[in-house]
Tab-separated table of C-alpha atoms in Angstrom:
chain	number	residue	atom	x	y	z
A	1	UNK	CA	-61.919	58.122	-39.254
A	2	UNK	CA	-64.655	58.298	-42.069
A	3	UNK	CA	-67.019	61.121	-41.407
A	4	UNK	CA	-69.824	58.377	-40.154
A	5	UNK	CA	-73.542	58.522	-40.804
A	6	UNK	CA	-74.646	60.238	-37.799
A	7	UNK	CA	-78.220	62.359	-38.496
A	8	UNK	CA	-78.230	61.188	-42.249
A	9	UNK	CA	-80.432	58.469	-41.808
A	10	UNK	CA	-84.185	58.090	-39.437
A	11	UNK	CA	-85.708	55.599	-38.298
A	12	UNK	CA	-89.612	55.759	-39.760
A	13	UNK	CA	-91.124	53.070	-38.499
A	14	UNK	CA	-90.460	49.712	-36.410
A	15	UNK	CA	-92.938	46.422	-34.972
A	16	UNK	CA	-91.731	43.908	-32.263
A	17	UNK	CA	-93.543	40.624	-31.713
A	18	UNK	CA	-94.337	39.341	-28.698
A	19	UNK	CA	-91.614	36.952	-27.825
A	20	UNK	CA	-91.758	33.670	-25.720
A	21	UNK	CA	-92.798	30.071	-26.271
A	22	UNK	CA	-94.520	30.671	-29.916
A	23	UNK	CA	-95.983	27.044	-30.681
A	24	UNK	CA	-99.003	28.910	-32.168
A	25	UNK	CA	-96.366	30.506	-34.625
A	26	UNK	CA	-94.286	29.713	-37.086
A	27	UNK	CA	-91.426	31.822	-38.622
A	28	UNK	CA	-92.593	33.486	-41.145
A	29	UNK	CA	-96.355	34.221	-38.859
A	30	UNK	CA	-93.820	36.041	-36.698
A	31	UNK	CA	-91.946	38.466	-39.136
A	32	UNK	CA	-95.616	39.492	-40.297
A	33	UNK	CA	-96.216	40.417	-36.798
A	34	UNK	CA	-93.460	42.986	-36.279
A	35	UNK	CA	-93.321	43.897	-39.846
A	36	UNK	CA	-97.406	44.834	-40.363
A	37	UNK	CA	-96.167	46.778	-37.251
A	38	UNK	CA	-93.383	48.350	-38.497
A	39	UNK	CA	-95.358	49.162	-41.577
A	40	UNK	CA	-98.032	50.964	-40.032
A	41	UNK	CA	-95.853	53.167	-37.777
A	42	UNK	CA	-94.201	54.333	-40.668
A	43	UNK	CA	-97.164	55.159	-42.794
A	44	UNK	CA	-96.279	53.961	-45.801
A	45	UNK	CA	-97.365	51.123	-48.270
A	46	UNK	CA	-94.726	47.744	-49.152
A	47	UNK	CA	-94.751	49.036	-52.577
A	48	UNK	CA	-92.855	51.671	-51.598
A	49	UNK	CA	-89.562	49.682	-49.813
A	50	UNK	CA	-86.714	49.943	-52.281
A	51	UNK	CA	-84.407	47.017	-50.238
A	52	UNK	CA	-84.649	44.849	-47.544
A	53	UNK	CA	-82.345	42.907	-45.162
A	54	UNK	CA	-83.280	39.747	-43.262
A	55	UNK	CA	-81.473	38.251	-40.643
A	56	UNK	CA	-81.579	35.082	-38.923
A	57	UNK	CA	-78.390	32.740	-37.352
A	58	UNK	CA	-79.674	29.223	-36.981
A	59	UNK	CA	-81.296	29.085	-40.420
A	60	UNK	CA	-81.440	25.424	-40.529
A	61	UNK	CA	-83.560	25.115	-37.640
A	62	UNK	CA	-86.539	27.377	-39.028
A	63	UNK	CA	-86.693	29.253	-42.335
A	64	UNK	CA	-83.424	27.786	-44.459
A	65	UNK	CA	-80.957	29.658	-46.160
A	66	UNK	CA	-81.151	32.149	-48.950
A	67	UNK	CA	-83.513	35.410	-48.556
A	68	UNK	CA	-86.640	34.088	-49.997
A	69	UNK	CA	-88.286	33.668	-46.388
A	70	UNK	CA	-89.000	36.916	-45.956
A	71	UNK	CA	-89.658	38.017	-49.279
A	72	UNK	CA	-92.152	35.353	-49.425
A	73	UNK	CA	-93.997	35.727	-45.973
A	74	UNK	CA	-94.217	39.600	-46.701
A	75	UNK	CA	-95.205	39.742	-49.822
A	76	UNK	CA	-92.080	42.082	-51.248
A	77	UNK	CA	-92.505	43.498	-54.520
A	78	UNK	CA	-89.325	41.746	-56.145
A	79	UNK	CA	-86.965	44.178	-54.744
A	80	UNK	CA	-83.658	43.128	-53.382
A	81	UNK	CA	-83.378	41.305	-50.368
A	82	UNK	CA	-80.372	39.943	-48.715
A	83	UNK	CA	-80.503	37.365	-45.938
A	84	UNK	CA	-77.326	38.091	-43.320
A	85	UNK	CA	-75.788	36.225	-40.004
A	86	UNK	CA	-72.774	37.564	-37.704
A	87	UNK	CA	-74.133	35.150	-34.832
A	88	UNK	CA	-75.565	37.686	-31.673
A	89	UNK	CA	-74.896	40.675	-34.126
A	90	UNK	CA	-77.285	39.319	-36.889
A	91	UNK	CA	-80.305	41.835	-35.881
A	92	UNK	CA	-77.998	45.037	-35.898
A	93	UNK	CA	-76.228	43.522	-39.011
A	94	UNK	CA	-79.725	43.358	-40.714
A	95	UNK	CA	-80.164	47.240	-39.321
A	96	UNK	CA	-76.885	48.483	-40.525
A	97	UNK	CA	-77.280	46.789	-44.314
A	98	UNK	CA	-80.404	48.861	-44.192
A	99	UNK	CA	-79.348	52.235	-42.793
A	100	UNK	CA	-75.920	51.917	-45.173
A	101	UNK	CA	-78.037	51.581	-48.530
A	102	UNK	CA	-79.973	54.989	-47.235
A	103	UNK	CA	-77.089	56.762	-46.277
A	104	UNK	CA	-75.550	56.276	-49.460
A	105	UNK	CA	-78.241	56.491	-51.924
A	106	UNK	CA	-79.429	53.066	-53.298
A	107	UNK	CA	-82.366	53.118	-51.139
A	108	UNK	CA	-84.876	55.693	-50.529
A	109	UNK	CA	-86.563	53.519	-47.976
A	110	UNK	CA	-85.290	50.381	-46.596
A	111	UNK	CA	-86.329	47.662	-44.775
A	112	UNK	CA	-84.545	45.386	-41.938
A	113	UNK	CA	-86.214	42.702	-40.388
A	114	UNK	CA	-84.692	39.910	-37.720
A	115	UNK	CA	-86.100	36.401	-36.585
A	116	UNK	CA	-85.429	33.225	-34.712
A	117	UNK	CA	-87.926	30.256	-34.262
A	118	UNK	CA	-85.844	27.980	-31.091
A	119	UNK	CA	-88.747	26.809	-29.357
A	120	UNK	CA	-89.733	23.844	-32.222
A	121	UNK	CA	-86.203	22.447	-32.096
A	122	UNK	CA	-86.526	20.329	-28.727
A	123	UNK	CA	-83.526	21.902	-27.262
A	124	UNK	CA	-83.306	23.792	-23.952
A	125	UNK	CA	-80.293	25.772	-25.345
A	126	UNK	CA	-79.193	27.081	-28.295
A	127	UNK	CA	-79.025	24.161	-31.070
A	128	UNK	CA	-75.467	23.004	-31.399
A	129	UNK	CA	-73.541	22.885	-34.631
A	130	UNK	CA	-70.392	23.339	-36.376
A	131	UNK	CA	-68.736	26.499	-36.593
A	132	UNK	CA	-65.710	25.310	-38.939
A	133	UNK	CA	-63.274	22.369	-38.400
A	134	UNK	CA	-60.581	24.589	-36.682
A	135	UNK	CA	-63.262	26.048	-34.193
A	136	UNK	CA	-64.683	22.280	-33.400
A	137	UNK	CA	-60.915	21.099	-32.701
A	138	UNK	CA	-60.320	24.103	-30.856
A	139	UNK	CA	-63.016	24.382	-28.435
A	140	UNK	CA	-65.140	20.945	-28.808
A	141	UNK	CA	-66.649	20.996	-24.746
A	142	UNK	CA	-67.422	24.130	-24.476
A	143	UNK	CA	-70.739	25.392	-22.923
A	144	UNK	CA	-71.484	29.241	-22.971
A	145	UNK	CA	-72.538	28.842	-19.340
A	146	UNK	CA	-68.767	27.419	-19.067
A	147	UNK	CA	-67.530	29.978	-21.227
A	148	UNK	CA	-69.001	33.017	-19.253
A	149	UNK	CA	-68.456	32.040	-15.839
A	150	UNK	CA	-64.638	31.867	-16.985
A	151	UNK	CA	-65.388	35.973	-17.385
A	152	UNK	CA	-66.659	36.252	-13.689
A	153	UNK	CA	-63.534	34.488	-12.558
A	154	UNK	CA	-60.712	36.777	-14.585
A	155	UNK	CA	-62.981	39.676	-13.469
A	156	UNK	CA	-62.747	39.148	-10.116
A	157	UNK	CA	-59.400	38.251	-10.165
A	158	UNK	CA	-58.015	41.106	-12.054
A	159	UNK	CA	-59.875	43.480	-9.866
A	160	UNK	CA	-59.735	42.045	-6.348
A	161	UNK	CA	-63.429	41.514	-6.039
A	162	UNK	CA	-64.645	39.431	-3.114
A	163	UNK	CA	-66.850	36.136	-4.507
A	164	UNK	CA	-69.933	37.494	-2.354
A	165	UNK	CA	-69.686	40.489	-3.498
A	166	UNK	CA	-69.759	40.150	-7.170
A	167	UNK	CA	-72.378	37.472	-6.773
A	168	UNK	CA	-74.279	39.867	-5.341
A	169	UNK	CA	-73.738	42.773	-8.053
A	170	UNK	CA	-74.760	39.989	-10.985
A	171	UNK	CA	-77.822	38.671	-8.664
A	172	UNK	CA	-78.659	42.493	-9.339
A	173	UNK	CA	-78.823	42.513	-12.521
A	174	UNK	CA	-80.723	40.051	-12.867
A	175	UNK	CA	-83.767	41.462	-10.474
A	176	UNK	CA	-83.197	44.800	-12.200
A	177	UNK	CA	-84.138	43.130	-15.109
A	178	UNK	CA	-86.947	41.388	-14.418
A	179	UNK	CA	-88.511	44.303	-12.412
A	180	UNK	CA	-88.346	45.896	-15.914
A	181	UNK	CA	-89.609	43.289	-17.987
A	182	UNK	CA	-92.523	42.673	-15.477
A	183	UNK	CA	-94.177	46.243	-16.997
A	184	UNK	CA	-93.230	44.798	-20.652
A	185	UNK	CA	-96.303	42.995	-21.975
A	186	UNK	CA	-93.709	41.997	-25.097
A	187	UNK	CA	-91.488	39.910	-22.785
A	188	UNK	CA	-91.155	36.439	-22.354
A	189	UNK	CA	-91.175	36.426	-18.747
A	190	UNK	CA	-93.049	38.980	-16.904
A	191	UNK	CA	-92.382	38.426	-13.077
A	192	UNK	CA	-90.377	40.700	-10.303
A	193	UNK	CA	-87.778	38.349	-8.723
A	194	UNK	CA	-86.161	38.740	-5.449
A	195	UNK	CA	-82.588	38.567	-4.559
A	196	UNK	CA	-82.567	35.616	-2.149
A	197	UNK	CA	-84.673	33.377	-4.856
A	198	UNK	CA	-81.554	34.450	-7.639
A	199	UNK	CA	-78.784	34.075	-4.770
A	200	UNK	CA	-80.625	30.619	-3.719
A	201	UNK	CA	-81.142	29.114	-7.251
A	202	UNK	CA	-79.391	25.803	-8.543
A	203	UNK	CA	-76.142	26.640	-9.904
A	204	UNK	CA	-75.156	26.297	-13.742
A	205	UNK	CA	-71.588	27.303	-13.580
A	206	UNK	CA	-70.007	28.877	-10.924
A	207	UNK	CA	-70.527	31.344	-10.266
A	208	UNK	CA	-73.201	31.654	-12.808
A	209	UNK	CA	-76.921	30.798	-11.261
A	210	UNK	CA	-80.526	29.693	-13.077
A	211	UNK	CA	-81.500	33.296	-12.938
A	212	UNK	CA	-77.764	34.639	-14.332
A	213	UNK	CA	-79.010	33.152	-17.433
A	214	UNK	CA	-80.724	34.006	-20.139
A	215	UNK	CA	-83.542	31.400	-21.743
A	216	UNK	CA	-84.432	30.721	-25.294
A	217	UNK	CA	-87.172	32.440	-26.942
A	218	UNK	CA	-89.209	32.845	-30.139
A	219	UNK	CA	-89.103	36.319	-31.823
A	220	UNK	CA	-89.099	38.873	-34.320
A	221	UNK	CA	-88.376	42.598	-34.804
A	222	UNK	CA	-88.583	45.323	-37.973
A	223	UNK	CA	-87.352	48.582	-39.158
A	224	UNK	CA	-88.020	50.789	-41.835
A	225	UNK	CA	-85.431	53.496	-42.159
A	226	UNK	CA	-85.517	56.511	-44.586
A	227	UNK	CA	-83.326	60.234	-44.767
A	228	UNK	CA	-84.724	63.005	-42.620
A	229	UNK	CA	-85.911	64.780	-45.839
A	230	UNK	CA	-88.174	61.763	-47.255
A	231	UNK	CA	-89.218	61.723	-43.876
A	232	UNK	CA	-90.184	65.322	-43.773
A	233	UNK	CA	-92.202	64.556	-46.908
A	234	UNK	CA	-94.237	61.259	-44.954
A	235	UNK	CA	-95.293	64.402	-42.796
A	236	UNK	CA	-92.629	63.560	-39.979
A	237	UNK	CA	-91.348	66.864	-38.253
A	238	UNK	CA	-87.105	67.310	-37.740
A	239	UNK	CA	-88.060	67.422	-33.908
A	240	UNK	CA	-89.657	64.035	-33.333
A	241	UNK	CA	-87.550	61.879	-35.330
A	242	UNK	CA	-85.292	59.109	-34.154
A	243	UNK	CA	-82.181	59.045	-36.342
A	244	UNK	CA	-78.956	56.751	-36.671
A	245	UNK	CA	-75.965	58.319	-34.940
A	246	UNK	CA	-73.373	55.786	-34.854
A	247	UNK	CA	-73.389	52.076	-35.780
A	248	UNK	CA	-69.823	50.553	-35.598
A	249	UNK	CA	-68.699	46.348	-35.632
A	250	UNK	CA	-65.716	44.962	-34.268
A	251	UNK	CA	-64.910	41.282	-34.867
A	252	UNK	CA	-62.190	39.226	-33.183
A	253	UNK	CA	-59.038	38.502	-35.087
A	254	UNK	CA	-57.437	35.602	-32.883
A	255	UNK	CA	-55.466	37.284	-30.475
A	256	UNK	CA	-57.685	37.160	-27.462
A	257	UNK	CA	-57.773	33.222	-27.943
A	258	UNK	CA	-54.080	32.687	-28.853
A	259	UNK	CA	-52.043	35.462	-27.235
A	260	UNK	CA	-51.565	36.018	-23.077
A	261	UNK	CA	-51.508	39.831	-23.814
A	262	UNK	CA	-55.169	39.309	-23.357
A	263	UNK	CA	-56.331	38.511	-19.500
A	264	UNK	CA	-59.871	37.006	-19.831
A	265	UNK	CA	-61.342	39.828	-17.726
A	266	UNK	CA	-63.368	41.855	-20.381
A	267	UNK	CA	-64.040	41.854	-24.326
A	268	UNK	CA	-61.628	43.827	-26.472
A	269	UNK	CA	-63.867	44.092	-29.414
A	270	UNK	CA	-66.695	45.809	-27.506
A	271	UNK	CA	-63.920	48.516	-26.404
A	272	UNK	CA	-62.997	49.106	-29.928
A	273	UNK	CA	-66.069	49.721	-31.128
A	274	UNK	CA	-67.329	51.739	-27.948
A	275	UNK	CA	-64.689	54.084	-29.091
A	276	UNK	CA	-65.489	54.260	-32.557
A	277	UNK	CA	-69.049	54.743	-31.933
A	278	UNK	CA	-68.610	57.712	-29.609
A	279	UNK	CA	-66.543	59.258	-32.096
A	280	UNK	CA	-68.742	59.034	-35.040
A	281	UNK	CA	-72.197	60.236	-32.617
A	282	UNK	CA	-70.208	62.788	-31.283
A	283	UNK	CA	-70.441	61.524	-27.589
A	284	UNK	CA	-67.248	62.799	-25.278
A	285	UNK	CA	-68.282	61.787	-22.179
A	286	UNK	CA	-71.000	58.417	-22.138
A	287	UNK	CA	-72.086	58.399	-18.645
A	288	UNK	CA	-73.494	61.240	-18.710
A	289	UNK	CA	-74.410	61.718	-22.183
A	290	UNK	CA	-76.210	58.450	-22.857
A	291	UNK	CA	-79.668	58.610	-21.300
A	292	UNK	CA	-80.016	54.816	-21.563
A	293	UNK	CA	-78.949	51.419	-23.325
A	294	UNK	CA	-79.624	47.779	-23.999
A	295	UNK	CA	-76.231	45.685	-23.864
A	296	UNK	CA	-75.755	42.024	-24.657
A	297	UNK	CA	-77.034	40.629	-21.079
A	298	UNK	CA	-76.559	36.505	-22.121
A	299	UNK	CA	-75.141	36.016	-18.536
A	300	UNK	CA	-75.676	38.736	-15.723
A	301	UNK	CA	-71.599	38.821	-16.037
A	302	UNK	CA	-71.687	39.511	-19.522
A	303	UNK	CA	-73.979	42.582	-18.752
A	304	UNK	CA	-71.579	43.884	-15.438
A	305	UNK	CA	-68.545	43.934	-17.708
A	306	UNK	CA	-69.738	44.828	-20.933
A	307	UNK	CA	-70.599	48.359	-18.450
A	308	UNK	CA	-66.756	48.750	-18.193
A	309	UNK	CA	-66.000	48.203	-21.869
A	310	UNK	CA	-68.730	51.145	-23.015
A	311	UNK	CA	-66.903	53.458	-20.382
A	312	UNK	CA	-69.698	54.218	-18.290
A	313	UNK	CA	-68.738	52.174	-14.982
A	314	UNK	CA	-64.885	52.619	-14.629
A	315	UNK	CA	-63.091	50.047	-14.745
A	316	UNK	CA	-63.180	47.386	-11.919
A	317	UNK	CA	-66.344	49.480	-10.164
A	318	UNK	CA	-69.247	48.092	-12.198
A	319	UNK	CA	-70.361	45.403	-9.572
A	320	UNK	CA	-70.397	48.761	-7.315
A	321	UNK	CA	-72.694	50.626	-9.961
A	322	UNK	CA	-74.903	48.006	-9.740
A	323	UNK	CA	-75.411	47.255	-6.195
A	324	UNK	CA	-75.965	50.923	-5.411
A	325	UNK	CA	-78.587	51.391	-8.147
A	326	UNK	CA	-76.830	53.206	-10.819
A	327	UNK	CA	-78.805	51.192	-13.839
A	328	UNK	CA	-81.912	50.882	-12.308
A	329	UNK	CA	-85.043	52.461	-13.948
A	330	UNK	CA	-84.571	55.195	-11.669
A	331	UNK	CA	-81.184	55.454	-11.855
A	332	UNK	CA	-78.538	57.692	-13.603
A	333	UNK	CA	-78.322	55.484	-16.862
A	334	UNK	CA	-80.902	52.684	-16.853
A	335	UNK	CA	-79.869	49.792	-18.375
A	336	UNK	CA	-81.808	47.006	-19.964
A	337	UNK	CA	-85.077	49.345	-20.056
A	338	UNK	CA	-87.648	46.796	-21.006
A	339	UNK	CA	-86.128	43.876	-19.449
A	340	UNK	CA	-83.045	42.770	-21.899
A	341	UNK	CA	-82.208	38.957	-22.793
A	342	UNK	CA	-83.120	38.206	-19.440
A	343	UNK	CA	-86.752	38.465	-19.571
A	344	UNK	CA	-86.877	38.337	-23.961
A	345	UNK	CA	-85.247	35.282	-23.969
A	346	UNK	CA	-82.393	35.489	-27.086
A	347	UNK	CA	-84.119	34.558	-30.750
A	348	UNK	CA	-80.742	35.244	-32.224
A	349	UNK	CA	-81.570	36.849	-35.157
A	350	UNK	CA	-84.213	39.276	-33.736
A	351	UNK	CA	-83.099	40.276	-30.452
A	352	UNK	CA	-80.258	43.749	-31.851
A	353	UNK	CA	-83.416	44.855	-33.603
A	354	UNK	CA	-85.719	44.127	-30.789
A	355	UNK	CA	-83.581	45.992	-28.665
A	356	UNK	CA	-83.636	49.004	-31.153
A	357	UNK	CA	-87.491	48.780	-30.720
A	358	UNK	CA	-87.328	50.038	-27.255
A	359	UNK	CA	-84.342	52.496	-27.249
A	360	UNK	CA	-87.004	54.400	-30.106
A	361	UNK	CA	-90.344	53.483	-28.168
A	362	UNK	CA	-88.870	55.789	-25.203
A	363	UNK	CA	-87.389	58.472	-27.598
A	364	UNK	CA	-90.717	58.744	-28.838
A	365	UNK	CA	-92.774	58.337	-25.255
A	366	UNK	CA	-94.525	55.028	-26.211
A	367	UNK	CA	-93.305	52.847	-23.138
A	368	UNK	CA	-96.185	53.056	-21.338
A	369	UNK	CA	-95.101	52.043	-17.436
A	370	UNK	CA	-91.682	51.529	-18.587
A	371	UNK	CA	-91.571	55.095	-19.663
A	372	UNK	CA	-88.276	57.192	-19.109
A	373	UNK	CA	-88.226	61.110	-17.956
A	374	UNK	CA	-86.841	62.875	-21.546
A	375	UNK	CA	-84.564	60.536	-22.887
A	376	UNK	CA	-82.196	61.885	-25.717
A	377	UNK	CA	-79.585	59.372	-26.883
A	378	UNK	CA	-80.163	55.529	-26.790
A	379	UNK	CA	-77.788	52.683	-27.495
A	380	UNK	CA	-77.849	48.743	-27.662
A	381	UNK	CA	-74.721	46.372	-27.888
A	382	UNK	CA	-74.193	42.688	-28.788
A	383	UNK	CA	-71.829	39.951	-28.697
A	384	UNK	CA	-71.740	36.707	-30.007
A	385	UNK	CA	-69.458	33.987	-29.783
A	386	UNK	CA	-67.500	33.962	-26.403
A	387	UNK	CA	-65.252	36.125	-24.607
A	388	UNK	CA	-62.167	34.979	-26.351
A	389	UNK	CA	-63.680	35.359	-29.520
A	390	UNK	CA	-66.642	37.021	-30.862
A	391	UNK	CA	-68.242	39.828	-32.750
A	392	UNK	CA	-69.396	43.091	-30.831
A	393	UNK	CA	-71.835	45.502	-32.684
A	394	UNK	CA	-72.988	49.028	-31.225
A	395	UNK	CA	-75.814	51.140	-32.660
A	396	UNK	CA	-76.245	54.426	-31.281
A	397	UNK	CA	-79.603	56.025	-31.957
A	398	UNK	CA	-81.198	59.690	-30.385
A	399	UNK	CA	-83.773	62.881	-31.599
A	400	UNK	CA	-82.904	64.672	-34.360
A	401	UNK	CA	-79.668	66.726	-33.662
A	402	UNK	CA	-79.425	65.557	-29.987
């Protein structure tokens, strides 16, 4: 394997918007909120941004193609920007433009920046469209509620789960979550839930309730990234910096949809890149070297097995991790910190970045309520697409030589 990018790069500053129901807002009034945030953590002036990557999946909804959106609302000083989409991914695809044009040189500092503006668009989903003529033959019906609850089904299956039981382990999820995002004034949705109101609410997809789900938001997130020594110069000690230790994409290449080898009960390309990532940070042993994470939680299933696939439930004993408390706040590895896709809501674009925000707002102690007890190594997942075919990104993040 390629000797990775683990240490070379730090994270100097990053801004997250307040996500939700933005009508006051559009696009580009969004990226200037996390950005001017972003910019001010990091101390340093736009001038001074070499490169900048911008990424947002539903373009047509919002800001159009090309880059110019975000050159334009921010003002940047005719440097290169590139705008970039790998559906759920986009945010961490933004991130890892940025951190590779560090780590190899071209950029001194570098900027990423995510956004998605759903709200205006009248649906209470995603917008549909096309994703190709072979994908729109292939899979014309399909609903990612539909899609997801499929996952619950092979899951249980496979691992002899009884139905009550495993709609019990995703029903906590789900109030994990929003106890978290009810001490996150950047959420969407703010309020504790109990476990007979997600038990007792209408169904979607079976076994997949209203509060399995997560809802559509407005949103946008920024990072400005930099080596350790430039960051030593901006007056930033070794100690207290947040740097990059892995960041690793795996992308499906047709087997899981056309080939029975493949049993519907997890996501292959999250386990290959789980592996590669804990090679290239180092990490032997992920339960208990990972002091917390952010995983793609679209469905509360989606967040149960995704546990398996980064190796730190075993496999088949996630909804058993969950029901006794393991990714709680105050458990051993607490799990969707500041209240995940649950409570955020899922701007496409913004929400690997966003998730980035917090895994470097507890590394450095600014959580405020949320706050973890001396967390060293962070790391966030997504996944877009659906189970049989997707994209799975992993960005591993922690201090300086953790």
């Amino acid at each position: 394997m390629p000797s990775g990018i683990r240490d070379k790069v730090a994270i100097l500053g990053m801004g997250c918007s307040k996500f939700g129901e933005r009508w006051d807002c559009d696009a580009e009034d969004l990226m200037l909120e996390a950005y001017e945030e972003a910019l001010k953590d990091a101390g340093i002036e736009t001038s001074q941004i070499d490169a900048a990557w911008f990424s947002t999946a539903i373009e047509e909804v919002h800001v159009g193609k090309s880059a110019l959106p975000l050159a334009t609302a921010l003002r940047l000083p005719y440097i290169p920007v590139t705008r970039v989409e790998n559906m759920c991914a986009s945010g961490t695809e933004a991130f890892r433009g940025a951190v590779y044009a560090v780590a190899s040189g071209a950029a001194d500092i570098a900027l990423a920046v995510g956004v998605e503006k759903l709200k205006d668009t009248g649906y209470g989903g995603l917008p549909q469209r096309g994703r190709g003529p072979l994908n729109d033959m292939m899979n014309p019906n399909a609903s990612a509620p539909g899609n997801f609850a499929q996952l619950a089904t092979a899951y249980r299956q496979k691992h002899g789960v009884k139905a009550e039981d495993l709609k019990r382990a995703i029903g906590q999820v789900s109030v994990k979550s929003h106890a978290n995002g009810a001490k996150n004034p950047k959420a969407h949705l703010q309020k504790e839930v109990s476990m007979d109101t997600v038990l007792n609410a209408p169904m979607i997809a079976e076994p997949l309730g209203l509060f399995d789900c997560c809802g559509v938001s407005d949103g946008s997130a920024a990072a400005i990234v930099t080596t350790p020594e430039i960051a030593e110069k901006l007056g930033r000690k070794r100690a207290e910096m947040v740097t990059v230790k892995a960041l690793q994409l795996a992308v499906s290449n047709g087997l899981e949809a056309q080939h029975s080898s493949w049993d519907g009960s997890y996501f292959m390309t999250t386990r290959q890149a789980a592996k590669r990532a804990y090679q290239e940070a180092g990490i032997k042993d992920p339960r208990e070297e990972v002091s917390m994470f952010e995983c793609h939680d679209c469905f509360s299933i989606t967040e149960l097995v995704t546990t398996e696939d980064l190796y730190i439930s075993k496999e088949g004993e996630a909804w058993k991790d969950f029901l006794d408390g393991f990714y709680d706040a105050d458990g051993k590895v607490p799990a969707q910190i500041d209240g995940g896709l649950k409570c955020f809501g899922h701007p496409i674009g913004a929400s690997g970045l966003r998730m980035l925000y917090e895994m470097y707002s507890q590394l450095l102690g600014r959580a405020d309520k949320r706050q973890l007890k001396d967390p060293k190594i962070g790391m966030t997942h997504n996944l877009g697409g659906a189970p049989h075919q997707n994209v799975s990104s992993i960005a591993i993040v922690g201090l300086h030589g953790a």
